[in-house]
Amino acid sequence: MSDAIDLSEKLSKFSDHWSPRTVAQFNDCDVMVVKVQGEFVWHKHDDTDDFFLVLNGVLDIQLRDRTVTLSPGQMYIVPKGVEHRPVAKDEVHLLLIEPTGTPNTGDPATAAPRKTA
Amino acid sequence: MSDAIDLSEKLSKFSDHWSPRTVAQFNDCDVMVVKVQGEFVWHKHDDTDDFFLVLNGVLDIQLRDRTVTLSPGQMYIVPKGVEHRPVAKDEVHLLLIEPTGTPNTGDPATAAPRKTA
């Protein structure tokens, strides 16, 4: 159980969008894979930076003043408190890292439940 | 400066081994790329887990009771306090995440200085 974590294999286990799966714990953070497609909601996290690494596809991270476009092997960290909206024209696979318990929408009322893969 | 971080491009900027380059900050952590080849020293981090994601090559993470072998797209998190020794027969490129200031050898006296890329 505690051996190599294969991100592609973890991604192959589910097909729904915007529902991150935790694959490991790093200190107080969840390391997650997620499939996304379409437009997410504008949101921010007041207490944490937001780590995005693209594994497959092309992701736009819209900020209020510009858009950061990420291809596979590219990453971006949205600073805490900064409003952002991830947008994926086609399906994108991501590695995400956030403190355990962080609501993915920035709001517990609308956040996806944390699942494991 | 605050846009997409291309890990391959960052790796192309240096060639020395076992000398991580910080490419971003995530909360209190350094996100780093590193090139490694050969055997590192046995060490542990008493205060933090140790995040390894292989970008290129094949890495063995020797633990006292077994070896975890990682190929590209595979990751492993060494729990805090667990002795480990990374070994790369051929050159391996890694993404590492550790709290800022963590000595890479577990000992400030022998640690590589933190550099940026």
Coordinates of N, CA and C in Angstrom, one line a residue:
Chain A
M1 N 0.8 -1.2 0.0 CA 0.0 0.0 0.0 C 0.9 1.3 0.0
S2 N 2.0 1.2 0.6 CA 2.8 2.4 0.8 C 3.9 2.5 -0.3
D3 N 3.7 1.9 -1.4 CA 4.7 2.0 -2.5 C 4.4 3.0 -3.6
A4 N 5.0 2.8 -4.7 CA 4.9 3.8 -5.8 C 3.4 4.1 -6.1
I5 N 3.2 5.4 -6.2 CA 1.8 5.9 -6.6 C 1.9 6.3 -8.0
D6 N 1.2 5.6 -8.9 CA 1.2 5.8 -10.3 C 0.0 6.7 -10.7
L7 N 0.3 7.9 -11.1 CA -0.7 8.9 -11.3 C -1.7 8.5 -12.4
S8 N -1.1 8.0 -13.5 CA -2.0 7.6 -14.6 C -3.0 6.4 -14.2
E9 N -2.4 5.5 -13.4 CA -3.3 4.4 -12.9 C -4.4 4.9 -12.0
K10 N -4.0 5.9 -11.2 CA -5.1 6.5 -10.3 C -6.1 7.2 -11.1
L11 N -5.7 7.9 -12.2 CA -6.7 8.6 -13.0 C -7.6 7.7 -13.8
S12 N -7.0 6.5 -14.1 CA -7.8 5.5 -14.9 C -9.0 4.9 -14.1
K13 N -9.0 5.2 -12.8 CA -10.1 4.6 -11.9 C -11.4 5.4 -11.9
F14 N -11.4 6.5 -12.5 CA -12.6 7.3 -12.4 C -12.7 8.2 -13.6
S15 N -13.9 8.7 -13.9 CA -14.1 9.5 -15.1 C -14.9 10.8 -14.8
D16 N -15.4 11.0 -13.6 CA -16.1 12.2 -13.4 C -15.2 13.5 -13.3
H17 N -15.8 14.6 -13.5 CA -15.0 15.9 -13.5 C -15.2 16.7 -12.2
W18 N -14.1 17.4 -11.9 CA -14.1 18.4 -10.8 C -14.3 17.7 -9.5
S19 N -13.9 16.4 -9.4 CA -14.0 15.6 -8.1 C -12.7 15.0 -7.8
P20 N -11.8 15.8 -7.1 CA -10.5 15.3 -6.8 C -10.4 14.0 -6.0
R21 N -9.4 13.2 -6.3 CA -9.2 12.0 -5.6 C -7.8 12.1 -4.9
T22 N -7.8 11.9 -3.6 CA -6.6 12.0 -2.8 C -5.8 10.7 -3.0
V23 N -4.5 10.9 -3.4 CA -3.7 9.7 -3.7 C -2.6 9.6 -2.6
A24 N -2.3 10.6 -1.9 CA -1.3 10.6 -0.8 C -1.5 11.8 0.1
Q25 N -0.8 11.7 1.3 CA -0.8 12.8 2.2 C 0.6 13.3 2.3
F26 N 0.8 14.6 2.3 CA 2.1 15.2 2.5 C 2.0 16.2 3.6
N27 N 2.5 15.9 4.7 CA 2.4 16.7 5.9 C 0.9 16.9 6.1
D28 N 0.4 18.1 6.2 CA -1.0 18.4 6.4 C -1.8 18.6 5.1
C29 N -1.2 18.1 4.0 CA -1.9 18.3 2.7 C -2.4 17.1 2.1
D30 N -3.4 17.2 1.3 CA -3.8 16.1 0.4 C -3.1 16.3 -1.0
V31 N -2.5 15.3 -1.5 CA -2.0 15.2 -2.9 C -3.1 14.5 -3.7
M32 N -3.6 15.2 -4.7 CA -4.8 14.7 -5.4 C -4.6 14.7 -6.9
V33 N -5.3 13.8 -7.6 CA -5.5 13.8 -9.0 C -6.9 14.2 -9.3
V34 N -7.2 14.9 -10.4 CA -8.5 15.3 -10.8 C -8.6 15.4 -12.3
K35 N -9.8 15.0 -12.8 CA -10.1 15.3 -14.2 C -11.1 16.5 -14.3
V36 N -10.8 17.4 -15.2 CA -11.6 18.6 -15.3 C -11.9 18.8 -16.7
Q37 N -13.1 19.4 -17.0 CA -13.5 19.8 -18.3 C -14.6 20.9 -18.1
G38 N -14.5 22.0 -18.9 CA -15.4 23.1 -18.8 C -14.9 24.1 -17.9
E39 N -15.9 25.0 -17.5 CA -15.5 26.1 -16.6 C -15.9 25.8 -15.2
F40 N -14.9 26.0 -14.3 CA -15.2 25.9 -12.9 C -15.8 27.3 -12.4
V41 N -16.0 27.4 -11.1 CA -16.5 28.7 -10.6 C -15.3 29.6 -10.2
W42 N -15.5 30.9 -10.2 CA -14.5 31.8 -9.6 C -14.5 31.6 -8.1
H43 N -13.3 31.4 -7.6 CA -13.2 31.2 -6.2 C -11.8 31.6 -5.7
K44 N -11.6 31.6 -4.4 CA -10.3 31.9 -3.8 C -10.2 31.1 -2.5
H45 N -9.0 30.9 -2.1 CA -8.7 30.2 -0.8 C -8.0 31.2 0.1
D46 N -8.6 31.7 1.1 CA -8.0 32.7 2.0 C -6.8 32.2 2.8
D47 N -6.8 30.9 3.0 CA -5.8 30.4 3.9 C -4.7 29.5 3.3
T48 N -4.7 29.4 2.0 CA -3.7 28.5 1.3 C -3.5 28.9 -0.1
D49 N -2.2 28.7 -0.5 CA -1.9 28.7 -1.9 C -2.6 27.5 -2.6
D50 N -2.6 27.5 -3.9 CA -3.3 26.4 -4.6 C -2.4 25.9 -5.7
F51 N -2.0 24.6 -5.6 CA -1.0 24.0 -6.5 C -1.6 23.3 -7.6
F52 N -1.3 23.6 -8.9 CA -1.7 23.0 -10.1 C -0.5 22.5 -10.9
L53 N -0.5 21.2 -11.2 CA 0.4 20.7 -12.2 C -0.4 19.9 -13.2
V54 N -0.2 20.3 -14.5 CA -0.9 19.6 -15.6 C -0.2 18.3 -16.0
L55 N -1.0 17.2 -16.0 CA -0.4 15.9 -16.4 C -0.8 15.6 -17.8
N56 N -2.0 16.0 -18.2 CA -2.5 15.8 -19.6 C -3.4 16.9 -19.9
G57 N -3.4 17.4 -21.2 CA -4.3 18.4 -21.7 C -3.8 19.8 -21.4
V58 N -4.6 20.8 -21.7 CA -4.2 22.2 -21.6 C -5.3 22.9 -20.7
L59 N -4.8 23.5 -19.6 CA -5.6 24.2 -18.7 C -5.4 25.7 -18.7
D60 N -6.5 26.4 -18.7 CA -6.4 27.9 -18.5 C -6.8 28.1 -17.0
I61 N -5.9 28.9 -16.4 CA -6.3 29.4 -15.0 C -6.5 30.9 -15.2
Q62 N -7.8 31.2 -15.2 CA -8.2 32.6 -15.4 C -8.0 33.3 -14.0
L63 N -7.2 34.4 -14.1 CA -7.1 35.3 -13.0 C -7.9 36.6 -13.4
R64 N -8.1 37.5 -12.4 CA -8.9 38.7 -12.7 C -8.2 39.6 -13.8
D65 N -6.9 39.5 -13.8 CA -6.1 40.4 -14.7 C -5.5 39.7 -15.9
R66 N -5.5 38.4 -15.9 CA -4.9 37.7 -17.0 C -5.2 36.2 -16.9
T67 N -4.8 35.4 -17.9 CA -5.0 34.0 -17.9 C -3.6 33.3 -18.0
V68 N -3.4 32.3 -17.1 CA -2.2 31.5 -17.2 C -2.6 30.2 -17.8
T69 N -1.9 29.9 -19.0 CA -2.2 28.7 -19.7 C -1.1 27.6 -19.4
L70 N -1.6 26.4 -19.0 CA -0.6 25.4 -18.6 C -0.8 24.1 -19.5
S71 N 0.3 23.7 -20.1 CA 0.4 22.4 -20.8 C 1.0 21.3 -19.9
P72 N 1.0 20.1 -20.4 CA 1.6 19.0 -19.6 C 3.1 19.3 -19.2
G73 N 3.4 19.1 -17.9 CA 4.7 19.4 -17.4 C 4.8 20.8 -16.9
Q74 N 3.7 21.6 -17.0 CA 3.8 23.0 -16.5 C 2.9 23.1 -15.2
M75 N 3.3 23.9 -14.3 CA 2.6 24.1 -13.1 C 2.4 25.6 -12.8
Y76 N 1.5 25.9 -11.9 CA 1.3 27.2 -11.4 C 0.7 27.1 -10.0
I77 N 1.1 28.1 -9.2 CA 0.6 28.1 -7.8 C -0.2 29.5 -7.7
V78 N -1.5 29.3 -7.5 CA -2.3 30.5 -7.2 C -2.1 30.9 -5.8
P79 N -1.6 32.2 -5.6 CA -1.3 32.6 -4.2 C -2.6 32.7 -3.4
K80 N -2.5 32.5 -2.1 CA -3.7 32.5 -1.2 C -4.4 33.9 -1.4
G81 N -5.7 33.8 -1.4 CA -6.5 35.0 -1.5 C -6.7 35.5 -2.9
V82 N -6.1 34.9 -3.9 CA -6.3 35.4 -5.3 C -7.4 34.6 -6.0
E83 N -8.4 35.4 -6.5 CA -9.5 34.8 -7.2 C -9.0 34.2 -8.5
H84 N -9.5 33.0 -8.8 CA -9.1 32.3 -10.0 C -10.3 31.4 -10.4
R85 N -10.2 31.0 -11.7 CA -11.2 30.1 -12.3 C -10.5 29.2 -13.3
P86 N -10.4 27.9 -13.0 CA -9.8 27.0 -13.9 C -10.9 26.7 -15.1
V87 N -10.4 26.7 -16.3 CA -11.2 26.4 -17.5 C -10.4 25.4 -18.4
A88 N -11.1 24.4 -18.8 CA -10.5 23.4 -19.6 C -11.5 23.1 -20.8
K89 N -11.0 23.5 -22.0 CA -11.8 23.3 -23.2 C -12.1 21.9 -23.5
D90 N -11.0 21.1 -23.4 CA -11.1 19.6 -23.5 C -10.6 19.1 -22.1
E91 N -10.8 17.8 -21.9 CA -10.5 17.2 -20.6 C -9.0 17.4 -20.3
V92 N -8.8 17.7 -19.0 CA -7.4 18.0 -18.5 C -7.3 17.1 -17.2
H93 N -6.1 16.5 -17.1 CA -5.8 15.8 -15.9 C -4.7 16.6 -15.1
L94 N -5.0 16.7 -13.8 CA -4.2 17.6 -12.9 C -3.7 16.9 -11.7
L95 N -2.5 17.3 -11.2 CA -2.1 17.0 -9.9 C -2.3 18.2 -9.0
L96 N -3.0 18.1 -7.9 CA -3.4 19.2 -7.0 C -2.8 18.9 -5.7
I97 N -2.4 20.0 -5.0 CA -2.0 19.9 -3.6 C -2.7 21.0 -2.8
E98 N -3.4 20.6 -1.8 CA -4.1 21.6 -0.9 C -4.1 21.0 0.5
P99 N -4.1 21.9 1.5 CA -4.2 21.4 2.9 C -5.5 20.5 3.0
T100 N -5.4 19.4 3.7 CA -6.5 18.6 4.0 C -7.7 19.4 4.5
G101 N -8.8 19.2 3.9 CA -10.0 19.9 4.3 C -10.3 21.2 3.5
T102 N -9.4 21.6 2.6 CA -9.7 22.8 1.9 C -10.8 22.5 0.9
P103 N -11.9 23.4 0.9 CA -13.0 23.2 0.0 C -12.6 23.6 -1.4
N104 N -12.8 22.7 -2.5 CA -12.3 23.0 -3.8 C -12.9 24.2 -4.4
T105 N -14.0 24.6 -4.0 CA -14.7 25.8 -4.5 C -14.4 27.1 -3.6
G106 N -13.6 26.9 -2.5 CA -13.4 27.9 -1.6 C -14.5 28.1 -0.6
D107 N -15.5 27.3 -0.7 CA -16.7 27.4 0.1 C -17.2 26.0 0.5
P108 N -17.2 25.6 1.8 CA -17.6 24.3 2.2 C -19.0 23.9 1.7
A109 N -19.9 24.9 1.5 CA -21.3 24.6 1.1 C -21.4 24.0 -0.3
T110 N -20.4 24.4 -1.2 CA -20.5 24.0 -2.6 C -19.3 23.0 -3.0
A111 N -18.5 22.7 -2.0 CA -17.3 21.9 -2.4 C -17.6 20.5 -2.7
A112 N -16.8 19.9 -3.6 CA -16.9 18.4 -3.8 C -16.4 17.7 -2.6
P113 N -17.0 16.6 -2.2 CA -16.5 15.8 -1.1 C -15.1 15.2 -1.5
R114 N -14.2 15.1 -0.5 CA -12.9 14.5 -0.8 C -13.0 13.0 -0.9
K115 N -12.5 12.4 -2.0 CA -12.5 11.0 -2.2 C -11.1 10.5 -2.3
T116 N -11.0 9.2 -2.2 CA -9.6 8.6 -2.4 C -9.7 7.8 -3.7
A117 N -8.5 7.6 -4.3 CA -8.4 6.8 -5.5 C -7.3 5.8 -5.3
Chain B
M1 N 6.6 37.0 -14.6 CA 7.3 36.1 -13.7 C 6.4 35.2 -13.1
S2 N 5.2 35.5 -12.8 CA 4.3 34.7 -12.0 C 3.4 33.8 -12.9
D3 N 3.9 33.5 -14.1 CA 3.0 32.7 -15.0 C 3.5 31.2 -15.0
A4 N 3.1 30.5 -16.1 CA 3.4 29.1 -16.1 C 4.9 28.7 -15.8
I5 N 5.0 27.7 -15.0 CA 6.3 27.2 -14.6 C 6.6 25.9 -15.4
D6 N 7.5 25.9 -16.3 CA 7.7 24.8 -17.2 C 8.9 24.0 -16.6
L7 N 8.6 22.8 -16.1 CA 9.6 22.0 -15.4 C 10.7 21.6 -16.2
S8 N 10.4 21.2 -17.5 CA 11.5 20.8 -18.4 C 12.5 22.0 -18.7
E9 N 11.9 23.1 -18.8 CA 12.7 24.3 -19.1 C 13.5 24.7 -17.9
K10 N 13.0 24.5 -16.7 CA 13.8 24.8 -15.5 C 14.9 23.8 -15.4
L11 N 14.7 22.5 -15.7 CA 15.7 21.5 -15.7 C 16.8 21.7 -16.7
S12 N 16.4 22.3 -17.8 CA 17.4 22.6 -18.9 C 18.5 23.6 -18.5
K13 N 18.2 24.3 -17.4 CA 19.1 25.4 -17.0 C 20.3 25.0 -16.2
F14 N 20.4 23.7 -15.8 CA 21.5 23.3 -14.9 C 21.8 21.8 -15.2
S15 N 23.0 21.4 -14.8 CA 23.4 20.0 -15.1 C 23.9 19.3 -13.9
D16 N 24.2 20.0 -12.8 CA 24.8 19.3 -11.6 C 23.7 18.5 -10.9
H17 N 24.3 17.5 -10.1 CA 23.4 16.5 -9.5 C 23.3 16.8 -8.0
W18 N 22.1 16.4 -7.4 CA 21.8 16.5 -6.0 C 21.8 18.0 -5.5
S19 N 21.5 18.9 -6.4 CA 21.4 20.3 -6.0 C 20.1 20.9 -6.5
P20 N 19.1 20.7 -5.6 CA 17.7 21.2 -6.0 C 17.6 22.6 -6.3
R21 N 16.8 23.0 -7.3 CA 16.5 24.3 -7.6 C 15.0 24.6 -7.3
T22 N 14.8 25.7 -6.6 CA 13.4 26.1 -6.2 C 12.8 26.8 -7.4
V23 N 11.6 26.3 -7.8 CA 10.9 26.9 -8.9 C 9.6 27.6 -8.5
A24 N 9.2 27.3 -7.3 CA 8.0 28.0 -6.8 C 7.9 27.8 -5.3
Q25 N 7.0 28.6 -4.7 CA 6.7 28.4 -3.2 C 5.3 28.0 -3.1
F26 N 5.0 27.1 -2.3 CA 3.6 26.6 -2.0 C 3.5 26.7 -0.4
N27 N 2.7 27.7 0.0 CA 2.6 27.9 1.5 C 4.0 28.0 2.1
D28 N 4.4 27.2 3.0 CA 5.7 27.3 3.6 C 6.7 26.3 3.0
C29 N 6.4 25.8 1.8 CA 7.2 24.8 1.1 C 7.9 25.4 -0.1
D30 N 9.1 24.8 -0.4 CA 9.8 25.0 -1.7 C 9.3 23.9 -2.6
V31 N 8.9 24.2 -3.8 CA 8.7 23.3 -4.9 C 10.0 23.3 -5.7
M32 N 10.6 22.2 -5.9 CA 12.0 22.1 -6.5 C 12.1 21.1 -7.6
V33 N 13.0 21.4 -8.6 CA 13.4 20.3 -9.5 C 14.8 20.0 -9.2
V34 N 15.2 18.8 -9.5 CA 16.6 18.3 -9.2 C 17.0 17.2 -10.2
K35 N 18.2 17.2 -10.5 CA 18.8 16.1 -11.3 C 19.6 15.2 -10.3
V36 N 19.4 13.9 -10.4 CA 20.2 13.1 -9.5 C 20.8 11.9 -10.2
Q37 N 21.9 11.5 -9.8 CA 22.6 10.3 -10.4 C 23.5 9.7 -9.3
G38 N 23.5 8.4 -9.2 CA 24.3 7.7 -8.2 C 23.5 7.5 -6.9
E39 N 24.3 7.3 -5.8 CA 23.7 7.0 -4.5 C 23.8 8.3 -3.6
F40 N 22.7 8.6 -3.0 CA 22.7 9.7 -2.1 C 23.0 9.1 -0.7
V41 N 23.0 9.9 0.3 CA 23.3 9.4 1.7 C 22.0 8.9 2.3
W42 N 22.1 7.9 3.2 CA 21.0 7.6 4.1 C 20.7 8.8 5.0
H43 N 19.4 9.1 5.1 CA 19.0 10.3 5.9 C 17.5 10.2 6.2
K44 N 17.1 11.1 7.1 CA 15.7 11.2 7.4 C 15.4 12.6 7.8
H45 N 14.1 13.0 7.7 CA 13.7 14.3 8.1 C 12.7 14.1 9.3
D46 N 13.1 14.6 10.5 CA 12.3 14.3 11.6 C 11.0 15.2 11.6
D47 N 11.0 16.3 10.9 CA 9.9 17.2 11.0 C 9.0 17.3 9.7
T48 N 9.3 16.5 8.7 CA 8.5 16.7 7.5 C 8.5 15.4 6.7
D49 N 7.4 15.1 6.0 CA 7.4 14.1 5.0 C 8.2 14.6 3.8
D50 N 8.6 13.7 2.9 CA 9.5 14.1 1.8 C 8.8 13.6 0.5
F51 N 8.5 14.6 -0.4 CA 7.7 14.4 -1.6 C 8.6 14.1 -2.8
F52 N 8.5 13.0 -3.5 CA 9.2 12.7 -4.7 C 8.2 12.4 -5.9
L53 N 8.4 13.1 -7.0 CA 7.7 12.8 -8.2 C 8.7 12.7 -9.3
V54 N 8.7 11.5 -10.0 CA 9.7 11.3 -11.1 C 9.2 11.9 -12.3
L55 N 10.0 12.8 -13.0 CA 9.7 13.4 -14.2 C 10.4 12.7 -15.4
N56 N 11.6 12.2 -15.2 CA 12.4 11.4 -16.2 C 13.2 10.4 -15.5
G57 N 13.4 9.3 -16.0 CA 14.3 8.3 -15.5 C 13.6 7.4 -14.4
V58 N 14.4 6.5 -13.8 CA 13.9 5.6 -12.8 C 14.7 5.7 -11.5
L59 N 14.0 6.0 -10.5 CA 14.6 6.2 -9.2 C 14.2 5.1 -8.2
D60 N 15.3 4.6 -7.5 CA 15.0 3.7 -6.4 C 15.1 4.6 -5.1
I61 N 14.1 4.5 -4.3 CA 14.1 5.0 -2.9 C 14.3 3.9 -2.0
Q62 N 15.5 3.7 -1.5 CA 15.8 2.6 -0.6 C 15.3 3.0 0.8
L63 N 14.5 2.1 1.3 CA 14.1 2.2 2.7 C 14.8 1.1 3.5
R64 N 14.8 1.1 4.8 CA 15.5 0.1 5.5 C 15.0 -1.3 5.3
D65 N 13.7 -1.4 5.0 CA 13.1 -2.8 4.8 C 12.7 -3.1 3.4
R66 N 12.8 -2.2 2.4 CA 12.5 -2.5 1.1 C 12.9 -1.3 0.2
T67 N 12.7 -1.5 -1.1 CA 13.0 -0.4 -2.1 C 11.8 0.0 -2.9
V68 N 11.5 1.2 -3.0 CA 10.4 1.7 -3.8 C 11.0 2.2 -5.1
T69 N 10.6 1.6 -6.2 CA 11.1 2.0 -7.5 C 10.1 2.9 -8.2
L70 N 10.5 4.1 -8.7 CA 9.6 5.0 -9.3 C 10.0 5.3 -10.8
S71 N 9.0 5.2 -11.7 CA 9.2 5.6 -13.1 C 8.5 6.9 -13.3
P72 N 8.7 7.5 -14.5 CA 8.1 8.8 -14.8 C 6.5 8.8 -14.5
G73 N 6.0 9.8 -13.9 CA 4.6 9.8 -13.5 C 4.3 9.1 -12.3
Q74 N 5.3 8.6 -11.6 CA 5.0 7.9 -10.3 C 5.7 8.7 -9.2
M75 N 5.0 8.7 -8.0 CA 5.4 9.5 -6.9 C 5.4 8.6 -5.6
Y76 N 6.1 9.1 -4.6 CA 6.2 8.5 -3.3 C 6.5 9.5 -2.3
I77 N 5.8 9.4 -1.1 CA 6.1 10.3 0.0 C 6.7 9.5 1.1
V78 N 8.0 9.9 1.4 CA 8.6 9.2 2.5 C 8.1 9.9 3.8
P79 N 7.5 9.1 4.7 CA 7.0 9.7 5.9 C 8.1 10.3 6.8
K80 N 7.7 11.3 7.5 CA 8.7 12.0 8.4 C 9.3 10.9 9.3
G81 N 10.6 11.1 9.5 CA 11.3 10.2 10.5 C 11.8 8.9 9.9
V82 N 11.4 8.6 8.6 CA 11.8 7.3 8.0 C 13.1 7.5 7.2
E83 N 14.0 6.6 7.6 CA 15.3 6.7 6.9 C 15.2 6.2 5.4
H84 N 15.8 6.9 4.5 CA 15.7 6.6 3.1 C 17.0 7.0 2.4
R85 N 17.2 6.4 1.3 CA 18.4 6.7 0.4 C 17.9 6.7 -1.0
P86 N 17.9 7.8 -1.7 CA 17.6 7.8 -3.2 C 18.8 7.3 -3.9
V87 N 18.5 6.4 -4.9 CA 19.6 5.9 -5.7 C 19.1 5.9 -7.2
A88 N 20.0 6.5 -8.1 CA 19.6 6.6 -9.5 C 20.8 6.0 -10.3
K89 N 20.5 4.8 -11.0 CA 21.6 4.2 -11.8 C 22.0 5.1 -12.9
D90 N 20.9 5.7 -13.6 CA 21.2 6.7 -14.6 C 20.5 8.0 -14.1
E91 N 20.7 9.1 -14.9 CA 20.2 10.4 -14.4 C 18.7 10.4 -14.3
V92 N 18.2 10.9 -13.2 CA 16.8 11.0 -13.0 C 16.5 12.5 -12.7
H93 N 15.3 12.9 -13.2 CA 14.8 14.3 -12.9 C 13.6 14.2 -12.0
L94 N 13.6 15.0 -11.0 CA 12.5 14.8 -10.0 C 11.9 16.2 -9.7
L95 N 10.6 16.1 -9.3 CA 10.0 17.2 -8.6 C 10.0 16.9 -7.1
L96 N 10.5 17.8 -6.3 CA 10.5 17.6 -4.8 C 9.7 18.7 -4.2
I97 N 9.1 18.4 -3.0 CA 8.5 19.4 -2.2 C 8.9 19.2 -0.8
E98 N 9.4 20.2 -0.2 CA 9.8 20.2 1.2 C 9.6 21.6 1.8
P99 N 9.3 21.6 3.1 CA 9.3 22.9 3.8 C 10.5 23.7 3.5
T100 N 10.4 25.0 3.3 CA 11.5 25.9 3.1 C 12.5 25.7 4.2
G101 N 13.8 25.5 3.9 CA 14.8 25.4 4.9 C 15.2 24.0 5.3
T102 N 14.4 23.0 4.8 CA 14.7 21.6 5.1 C 16.1 21.2 4.5
P103 N 17.0 20.7 5.2 CA 18.3 20.3 4.7 C 18.1 19.0 3.9
N104 N 18.6 18.9 2.6 CA 18.3 17.8 1.8 C 18.9 16.5 2.3
T105 N 19.9 16.6 3.1 CA 20.6 15.4 3.7 C 20.0 15.1 5.1
G106 N 19.1 15.9 5.5 CA 18.6 15.8 6.9 C 19.5 16.5 7.9
D107 N 20.6 17.0 7.5 CA 21.6 17.6 8.4 C 22.1 18.9 7.7
P108 N 21.8 20.1 8.4 CA 22.3 21.3 7.8 C 23.8 21.4 7.5
A109 N 24.6 20.6 8.2 CA 26.0 20.6 8.0 C 26.4 20.1 6.7
T110 N 25.6 19.2 6.1 CA 26.0 18.6 4.8 C 25.1 18.9 3.7
A111 N 24.1 19.7 4.0 CA 23.0 19.9 3.0 C 23.5 20.8 1.8
A112 N 22.9 20.6 0.6 CA 23.2 21.4 -0.5 C 22.5 22.8 -0.2
P113 N 23.1 23.9 -0.6 CA 22.4 25.2 -0.5 C 21.2 25.2 -1.4
R114 N 20.2 25.9 -1.0 CA 19.0 26.1 -1.8 C 19.2 27.1 -2.9
K115 N 19.0 26.7 -4.1 CA 19.2 27.6 -5.2 C 17.8 27.8 -6.0
T116 N 17.7 28.8 -6.8 CA 16.5 28.9 -7.6 C 16.9 28.6 -9.1
A117 N 15.9 28.3 -9.8 CA 16.1 28.1 -11.3 C 15.0 28.8 -12.0

